[in-house]
Amino acid sequence: MPHRRLLSALLAGGSTLIAIGFALLASTPSRIGASPLQDIPPFTDAECLACHTDQARLQQLAVPVEEEAEALSSGPG
């Protein structure tokens, strides 16, 4: 019967694809449980942090920005 051959071929092919998928999954390195923060070195530059968070020093070093007066447009429209 042609239907039995087709069914057995589909089952065999599907089983083969599933087996290949499991083999690929088993061969990949596991990243479960690994934290991405483990790859980042700890922050040690306390001088930069102190300077950038000192409100008085930031206001002292701030340069005032002069805004240009709005120019009137010319032409149609």
Short mmCIF file of C-alpha atoms in Angstrom, two decimals:
data_model
loop_
_atom_site.label_atom_id
_atom_site.label_comp_id
_atom_site.label_asym_id
_atom_site.label_seq_id
_atom_site.Cartn_x
_atom_site.Cartn_y
_atom_site.Cartn_z
CA MET A 1 0.00 0.00 0.00
CA PRO A 2 1.42 3.37 -1.00
CA HIS A 3 0.01 5.10 2.09
CA ARG A 4 2.03 2.88 4.46
CA ARG A 5 5.25 3.61 2.61
CA LEU A 6 4.57 7.33 2.69
CA LEU A 7 3.72 7.24 6.38
CA SER A 8 6.82 5.22 7.28
CA ALA A 9 9.02 7.51 5.16
CA LEU A 10 7.58 10.60 6.87
CA LEU A 11 8.08 9.04 10.33
CA ALA A 12 11.65 8.04 9.51
CA GLY A 13 12.46 11.47 8.10
CA GLY A 14 10.87 13.26 11.05
CA SER A 15 12.70 11.06 13.53
CA THR A 16 15.96 11.75 11.76
CA LEU A 17 15.39 15.51 11.87
CA ILE A 18 14.54 15.35 15.57
CA ALA A 19 17.69 13.31 16.28
CA ILE A 20 19.82 15.84 14.37
CA GLY A 21 18.21 18.68 16.34
CA PHE A 22 18.98 17.01 19.67
CA ALA A 23 22.56 16.38 18.56
CA LEU A 24 23.00 20.06 17.63
CA LEU A 25 21.52 21.20 20.94
CA ALA A 26 23.78 18.87 22.88
CA SER A 27 26.90 20.17 21.12
CA THR A 28 26.29 23.89 21.77
CA PRO A 29 27.82 25.45 24.89
CA SER A 30 25.35 26.18 27.64
CA ARG A 31 24.98 29.82 28.70
CA ILE A 32 22.21 29.10 31.19
CA GLY A 33 23.18 30.44 34.60
CA ALA A 34 26.05 32.54 33.28
CA SER A 35 25.64 36.20 34.09
CA PRO A 36 26.62 38.77 31.46
CA LEU A 37 28.00 40.87 34.33
CA GLN A 38 30.74 38.30 34.91
CA ASP A 39 32.51 39.54 31.78
CA ILE A 40 32.57 43.22 32.90
CA PRO A 41 35.50 44.29 35.07
CA PRO A 42 34.57 46.11 38.29
CA PHE A 43 34.44 49.93 38.28
CA THR A 44 37.55 51.37 39.93
CA ASP A 45 37.77 55.00 38.74
CA ALA A 46 36.32 56.71 41.81
CA GLU A 47 37.78 60.13 40.85
CA CYS A 48 35.65 60.34 37.69
CA LEU A 49 32.56 59.30 39.59
CA ALA A 50 33.20 61.86 42.34
CA CYS A 51 33.71 64.67 39.79
CA HIS A 52 30.68 63.83 37.67
CA THR A 53 28.37 63.60 40.67
CA ASP A 54 29.55 66.76 42.52
CA GLN A 55 26.70 69.25 41.99
CA ALA A 56 28.70 72.33 43.12
CA ARG A 57 31.64 71.52 40.82
CA LEU A 58 29.32 70.86 37.87
CA GLN A 59 27.62 74.23 38.31
CA GLN A 60 31.02 75.94 38.67
CA LEU A 61 32.36 74.39 35.46
CA ALA A 62 29.18 74.84 33.44
CA VAL A 63 29.44 77.15 30.44
CA PRO A 64 26.33 79.23 29.83
CA VAL A 65 24.83 78.75 26.38
CA GLU A 66 23.67 81.89 24.64
CA GLU A 67 20.59 81.21 22.60
CA GLU A 68 20.36 82.98 19.28
CA ALA A 69 17.44 85.30 18.77
CA GLU A 70 14.83 83.80 16.50
CA ALA A 71 15.25 85.21 13.03
CA LEU A 72 12.19 86.24 11.07
CA SER A 73 11.76 84.27 7.92
CA SER A 74 11.49 86.00 4.61
CA GLY A 75 9.78 85.05 1.42
CA PRO A 76 6.38 83.68 0.57
CA GLY A 77 4.48 81.56 3.02
#
